[in-house]
Amino acid sequence: MKDEEINRINFDNWPLPNEYLVEVGRISALWASLESLLTFLIGKLSGFDDVNNPMPFILVNHSSFPQKLDMLGALCEQLEPQCSNLKGYAEVISKLKSAQTKRNRFMHNGIVFNRETGNMEMAIGSARGKLKTNIEVITIANIRRAVIEIDEAQAALYKLVLGQNVKPVWSRRAKKDC
């Protein structure tokens, strides 16, 4: 198909209502930003100061997120005696882990519309050791809570390594007068 033909297809409210798609997409985009920042900062803490040096990217990029958190923790633990700003690294890693849990909830489980109840629902399951299943009603607010947590974790990471007190985007926007 040509681009013009593709652009004429109506994807409105498919596979979910647009307002849900926007928020799930926001999680995805924000998570990609956070993971890129984490990769960059691991390189920085490893002594690679040149942002154009491909070595930290080569070494870290294909690691899983938990592996990246292990790297961050080990680097912070080693550097903390000479870099006092790294003292709160365990708390930041905890925030990053919690944000990952929230992200995974929406990225690894499908959201569907239940015609009988009129609700958006998500089937959640785990088979680690024993089978656990549940169906939860999902709202836009549920998804936005995950967005907020990811944004706050990213701000904490900025402050920890770069010393920049960057307010989460959602909080800066919430306080603007319209």
PDB file of C-alpha atoms in Angstrom:
ATOM      1  CA  MET A   1       0.000   0.000   0.000  1.00  0.00           C
ATOM      2  CA  LYS A   2       1.091   3.536  -0.699  1.00  0.00           C
ATOM      3  CA  ASP A   3       1.396   6.127   2.070  1.00  0.00           C
ATOM      4  CA  GLU A   4      -1.706   7.959   0.802  1.00  0.00           C
ATOM      5  CA  GLU A   5      -3.775   4.766   1.066  1.00  0.00           C
ATOM      6  CA  ILE A   6      -2.462   4.037   4.551  1.00  0.00           C
ATOM      7  CA  ASN A   7      -3.206   7.603   5.664  1.00  0.00           C
ATOM      8  CA  ARG A   8      -6.837   7.281   4.560  1.00  0.00           C
ATOM      9  CA  ILE A   9      -7.494   4.294   6.833  1.00  0.00           C
ATOM     10  CA  ASN A  10      -9.532   5.278   9.876  1.00  0.00           C
ATOM     11  CA  PHE A  11      -7.841   3.925  13.012  1.00  0.00           C
ATOM     12  CA  ASP A  12     -10.022   5.950  15.419  1.00  0.00           C
ATOM     13  CA  ASN A  13     -10.824   4.089  18.616  1.00  0.00           C
ATOM     14  CA  TRP A  14      -9.005   0.951  17.493  1.00  0.00           C
ATOM     15  CA  PRO A  15      -7.911  -1.247  19.153  1.00  0.00           C
ATOM     16  CA  LEU A  16      -8.930   0.852  22.161  1.00  0.00           C
ATOM     17  CA  PRO A  17     -10.725   4.170  22.608  1.00  0.00           C
ATOM     18  CA  ASN A  18      -8.359   6.969  21.581  1.00  0.00           C
ATOM     19  CA  GLU A  19      -8.064   8.414  25.102  1.00  0.00           C
ATOM     20  CA  TYR A  20      -6.710   5.043  26.325  1.00  0.00           C
ATOM     21  CA  LEU A  21      -4.368   4.730  23.357  1.00  0.00           C
ATOM     22  CA  VAL A  22      -2.917   8.170  24.075  1.00  0.00           C
ATOM     23  CA  GLU A  23      -2.114   7.281  27.688  1.00  0.00           C
ATOM     24  CA  VAL A  24      -0.672   3.844  26.868  1.00  0.00           C
ATOM     25  CA  GLY A  25       1.389   5.529  24.154  1.00  0.00           C
ATOM     26  CA  ARG A  26       2.543   8.119  26.699  1.00  0.00           C
ATOM     27  CA  ILE A  27       3.800   5.318  28.949  1.00  0.00           C
ATOM     28  CA  SER A  28       5.689   3.800  26.040  1.00  0.00           C
ATOM     29  CA  ALA A  29       7.282   7.075  24.913  1.00  0.00           C
ATOM     30  CA  LEU A  30       8.206   8.151  28.437  1.00  0.00           C
ATOM     31  CA  TRP A  31       9.672   4.736  29.198  1.00  0.00           C
ATOM     32  CA  ALA A  32      11.860   4.868  26.082  1.00  0.00           C
ATOM     33  CA  SER A  33      13.149   8.253  27.248  1.00  0.00           C
ATOM     34  CA  LEU A  34      13.859   6.957  30.755  1.00  0.00           C
ATOM     35  CA  GLU A  35      15.720   3.900  29.456  1.00  0.00           C
ATOM     36  CA  SER A  36      17.829   6.033  27.098  1.00  0.00           C
ATOM     37  CA  LEU A  37      18.682   8.350  29.986  1.00  0.00           C
ATOM     38  CA  LEU A  38      19.641   5.385  32.163  1.00  0.00           C
ATOM     39  CA  THR A  39      21.931   3.998  29.439  1.00  0.00           C
ATOM     40  CA  PHE A  40      23.563   7.416  29.013  1.00  0.00           C
ATOM     41  CA  LEU A  41      24.048   7.886  32.764  1.00  0.00           C
ATOM     42  CA  ILE A  42      25.572   4.436  33.240  1.00  0.00           C
ATOM     43  CA  GLY A  43      28.082   5.444  30.573  1.00  0.00           C
ATOM     44  CA  LYS A  44      28.725   8.748  32.322  1.00  0.00           C
ATOM     45  CA  LEU A  45      29.250   7.066  35.697  1.00  0.00           C
ATOM     46  CA  SER A  46      31.570   4.574  33.972  1.00  0.00           C
ATOM     47  CA  GLY A  47      33.824   7.442  32.888  1.00  0.00           C
ATOM     48  CA  PHE A  48      32.589   7.976  29.347  1.00  0.00           C
ATOM     49  CA  ASP A  49      32.036  11.741  29.302  1.00  0.00           C
ATOM     50  CA  ASP A  50      31.922  12.243  25.536  1.00  0.00           C
ATOM     51  CA  VAL A  51      28.261  11.923  24.501  1.00  0.00           C
ATOM     52  CA  ASN A  52      29.414  10.972  20.997  1.00  0.00           C
ATOM     53  CA  ASN A  53      31.396   7.968  22.246  1.00  0.00           C
ATOM     54  CA  PRO A  54      29.486   4.834  21.173  1.00  0.00           C
ATOM     55  CA  MET A  55      31.170   2.536  23.734  1.00  0.00           C
ATOM     56  CA  PRO A  56      28.676   2.888  26.628  1.00  0.00           C
ATOM     57  CA  PHE A  57      25.801   2.411  24.198  1.00  0.00           C
ATOM     58  CA  ILE A  58      27.451  -0.729  22.797  1.00  0.00           C
ATOM     59  CA  LEU A  59      28.112  -2.118  26.283  1.00  0.00           C
ATOM     60  CA  VAL A  60      24.767  -1.307  27.896  1.00  0.00           C
ATOM     61  CA  ASN A  61      22.003  -0.897  25.336  1.00  0.00           C
ATOM     62  CA  HIS A  62      21.032  -4.554  24.931  1.00  0.00           C
ATOM     63  CA  SER A  63      21.025  -5.258  28.666  1.00  0.00           C
ATOM     64  CA  SER A  64      17.690  -5.815  30.363  1.00  0.00           C
ATOM     65  CA  PHE A  65      16.312  -3.077  32.580  1.00  0.00           C
ATOM     66  CA  PRO A  66      17.066  -5.045  35.798  1.00  0.00           C
ATOM     67  CA  GLN A  67      20.656  -5.511  34.591  1.00  0.00           C
ATOM     68  CA  LYS A  68      20.922  -1.774  33.974  1.00  0.00           C
ATOM     69  CA  LEU A  69      19.658  -1.115  37.493  1.00  0.00           C
ATOM     70  CA  ASP A  70      22.283  -3.521  38.855  1.00  0.00           C
ATOM     71  CA  MET A  71      24.952  -1.629  36.900  1.00  0.00           C
ATOM     72  CA  LEU A  72      23.684   1.707  38.186  1.00  0.00           C
ATOM     73  CA  GLY A  73      23.657   0.432  41.770  1.00  0.00           C
ATOM     74  CA  ALA A  74      27.170  -1.022  41.588  1.00  0.00           C
ATOM     75  CA  LEU A  75      28.570   2.137  39.997  1.00  0.00           C
ATOM     76  CA  CYS A  76      26.880   4.387  42.570  1.00  0.00           C
ATOM     77  CA  GLU A  77      28.092   2.193  45.437  1.00  0.00           C
ATOM     78  CA  GLN A  78      31.674   2.425  44.137  1.00  0.00           C
ATOM     79  CA  LEU A  79      31.575   6.147  43.397  1.00  0.00           C
ATOM     80  CA  GLU A  80      29.578   7.314  46.421  1.00  0.00           C
ATOM     81  CA  PRO A  81      32.655   7.977  48.639  1.00  0.00           C
ATOM     82  CA  GLN A  82      33.922  10.644  46.210  1.00  0.00           C
ATOM     83  CA  CYS A  83      30.518  11.752  44.830  1.00  0.00           C
ATOM     84  CA  SER A  84      28.240  12.742  47.702  1.00  0.00           C
ATOM     85  CA  ASN A  85      25.316  13.370  45.330  1.00  0.00           C
ATOM     86  CA  LEU A  86      25.044   9.594  44.830  1.00  0.00           C
ATOM     87  CA  LYS A  87      24.101   8.958  48.496  1.00  0.00           C
ATOM     88  CA  GLY A  88      20.414   8.476  47.695  1.00  0.00           C
ATOM     89  CA  TYR A  89      20.986   5.951  44.925  1.00  0.00           C
ATOM     90  CA  ALA A  90      19.167   3.068  46.648  1.00  0.00           C
ATOM     91  CA  GLU A  91      15.984   5.138  46.917  1.00  0.00           C
ATOM     92  CA  VAL A  92      16.214   6.155  43.249  1.00  0.00           C
ATOM     93  CA  ILE A  93      16.719   2.538  42.187  1.00  0.00           C
ATOM     94  CA  SER A  94      13.653   1.615  44.243  1.00  0.00           C
ATOM     95  CA  LYS A  95      11.642   4.315  42.402  1.00  0.00           C
ATOM     96  CA  LEU A  96      12.892   2.988  39.061  1.00  0.00           C
ATOM     97  CA  LYS A  97      11.879  -0.578  39.976  1.00  0.00           C
ATOM     98  CA  SER A  98       8.427   0.578  41.041  1.00  0.00           C
ATOM     99  CA  ALA A  99       8.039   2.560  37.803  1.00  0.00           C
ATOM    100  CA  GLN A 100       9.025  -0.539  35.841  1.00  0.00           C
ATOM    101  CA  THR A 101       6.334  -2.555  37.612  1.00  0.00           C
ATOM    102  CA  LYS A 102       3.717   0.056  36.687  1.00  0.00           C
ATOM    103  CA  ARG A 103       4.949   0.211  33.083  1.00  0.00           C
ATOM    104  CA  ASN A 104       4.970  -3.577  32.732  1.00  0.00           C
ATOM    105  CA  ARG A 105       1.393  -3.791  33.985  1.00  0.00           C
ATOM    106  CA  PHE A 106       0.144  -1.841  30.976  1.00  0.00           C
ATOM    107  CA  MET A 107       2.680  -3.035  28.405  1.00  0.00           C
ATOM    108  CA  HIS A 108       2.304  -6.770  29.135  1.00  0.00           C
ATOM    109  CA  ASN A 109      -1.446  -7.059  29.657  1.00  0.00           C
ATOM    110  CA  GLY A 110      -4.156  -6.285  27.149  1.00  0.00           C
ATOM    111  CA  ILE A 111      -6.948  -3.811  27.803  1.00  0.00           C
ATOM    112  CA  VAL A 112     -10.345  -4.648  26.346  1.00  0.00           C
ATOM    113  CA  PHE A 113     -13.856  -3.212  26.461  1.00  0.00           C
ATOM    114  CA  ASN A 114     -16.350  -5.428  28.300  1.00  0.00           C
ATOM    115  CA  ARG A 115     -19.724  -4.859  26.606  1.00  0.00           C
ATOM    116  CA  GLU A 116     -21.605  -6.480  29.502  1.00  0.00           C
ATOM    117  CA  THR A 117     -20.210  -4.160  32.174  1.00  0.00           C
ATOM    118  CA  GLY A 118     -19.410  -1.141  29.998  1.00  0.00           C
ATOM    119  CA  ASN A 119     -15.920  -1.023  31.526  1.00  0.00           C
ATOM    120  CA  MET A 120     -12.421  -1.157  30.137  1.00  0.00           C
ATOM    121  CA  GLU A 121     -10.821  -4.230  31.693  1.00  0.00           C
ATOM    122  CA  MET A 122      -7.415  -5.831  31.866  1.00  0.00           C
ATOM    123  CA  ALA A 123      -6.810  -9.525  32.444  1.00  0.00           C
ATOM    124  CA  ILE A 124      -3.733  -9.928  34.621  1.00  0.00           C
ATOM    125  CA  GLY A 125      -2.021 -13.233  35.169  1.00  0.00           C
ATOM    126  CA  SER A 126       1.086 -14.725  36.678  1.00  0.00           C
ATOM    127  CA  ALA A 127       2.357 -18.290  36.645  1.00  0.00           C
ATOM    128  CA  ARG A 128       5.434 -17.927  38.837  1.00  0.00           C
ATOM    129  CA  GLY A 129       5.232 -20.816  41.264  1.00  0.00           C
ATOM    130  CA  LYS A 130       1.448 -20.848  41.180  1.00  0.00           C
ATOM    131  CA  LEU A 131      -1.226 -19.563  38.861  1.00  0.00           C
ATOM    132  CA  LYS A 132      -2.765 -16.205  39.773  1.00  0.00           C
ATOM    133  CA  THR A 133      -5.334 -14.469  37.576  1.00  0.00           C
ATOM    134  CA  ASN A 134      -7.480 -11.404  37.989  1.00  0.00           C
ATOM    135  CA  ILE A 135      -9.575  -9.046  35.900  1.00  0.00           C
ATOM    136  CA  GLU A 136      -9.321  -5.377  36.817  1.00  0.00           C
ATOM    137  CA  VAL A 137     -11.338  -2.393  35.686  1.00  0.00           C
ATOM    138  CA  ILE A 138      -8.962   0.118  34.094  1.00  0.00           C
ATOM    139  CA  THR A 139      -9.515   3.859  33.963  1.00  0.00           C
ATOM    140  CA  ILE A 140      -7.571   6.697  32.384  1.00  0.00           C
ATOM    141  CA  ALA A 141      -6.549   7.710  35.920  1.00  0.00           C
ATOM    142  CA  ASN A 142      -5.024   4.240  36.484  1.00  0.00           C
ATOM    143  CA  ILE A 143      -2.849   4.641  33.414  1.00  0.00           C
ATOM    144  CA  ARG A 144      -1.917   8.221  34.285  1.00  0.00           C
ATOM    145  CA  ARG A 145      -0.736   7.093  37.731  1.00  0.00           C
ATOM    146  CA  ALA A 146       1.810   4.908  35.929  1.00  0.00           C
ATOM    147  CA  VAL A 147       2.809   7.865  33.723  1.00  0.00           C
ATOM    148  CA  ILE A 148       3.336  10.035  36.801  1.00  0.00           C
ATOM    149  CA  GLU A 149       5.436   7.396  38.543  1.00  0.00           C
ATOM    150  CA  ILE A 150       7.669   6.917  35.496  1.00  0.00           C
ATOM    151  CA  ASP A 151       8.102  10.687  35.141  1.00  0.00           C
ATOM    152  CA  GLU A 152       8.968  11.057  38.837  1.00  0.00           C
ATOM    153  CA  ALA A 153      11.509   8.218  38.616  1.00  0.00           C
ATOM    154  CA  GLN A 154      13.152   9.907  35.633  1.00  0.00           C
ATOM    155  CA  ALA A 155      13.340  13.218  37.536  1.00  0.00           C
ATOM    156  CA  ALA A 156      14.926  11.410  40.503  1.00  0.00           C
ATOM    157  CA  LEU A 157      17.524   9.872  38.174  1.00  0.00           C
ATOM    158  CA  TYR A 158      18.393  13.319  36.764  1.00  0.00           C
ATOM    159  CA  LYS A 159      18.848  14.692  40.262  1.00  0.00           C
ATOM    160  CA  LEU A 160      20.916  11.739  41.464  1.00  0.00           C
ATOM    161  CA  VAL A 161      23.505  11.669  38.715  1.00  0.00           C
ATOM    162  CA  LEU A 162      23.419  15.102  37.099  1.00  0.00           C
ATOM    163  CA  GLY A 163      22.434  17.144  40.141  1.00  0.00           C
ATOM    164  CA  GLN A 164      19.608  18.744  38.178  1.00  0.00           C
ATOM    165  CA  ASN A 165      16.368  19.304  40.027  1.00  0.00           C
ATOM    166  CA  VAL A 166      14.053  18.702  37.071  1.00  0.00           C
ATOM    167  CA  LYS A 167      10.404  18.768  38.029  1.00  0.00           C
ATOM    168  CA  PRO A 168       8.290  16.044  36.429  1.00  0.00           C
ATOM    169  CA  VAL A 169       6.534  17.349  33.330  1.00  0.00           C
ATOM    170  CA  TRP A 170       3.070  16.512  34.658  1.00  0.00           C
ATOM    171  CA  SER A 171       3.622  18.675  37.756  1.00  0.00           C
ATOM    172  CA  ARG A 172       4.935  21.631  35.723  1.00  0.00           C
ATOM    173  CA  ARG A 173       1.918  21.472  33.418  1.00  0.00           C
ATOM    174  CA  ALA A 174      -0.613  21.032  36.248  1.00  0.00           C
ATOM    175  CA  LYS A 175       0.419  24.327  37.845  1.00  0.00           C
ATOM    176  CA  LYS A 176       0.200  26.493  34.707  1.00  0.00           C
ATOM    177  CA  ASP A 177      -2.701  28.871  34.447  1.00  0.00           C
ATOM    178  CA  CYS A 178      -4.875  28.179  31.421  1.00  0.00           C
TER     179      CYS A 178
END
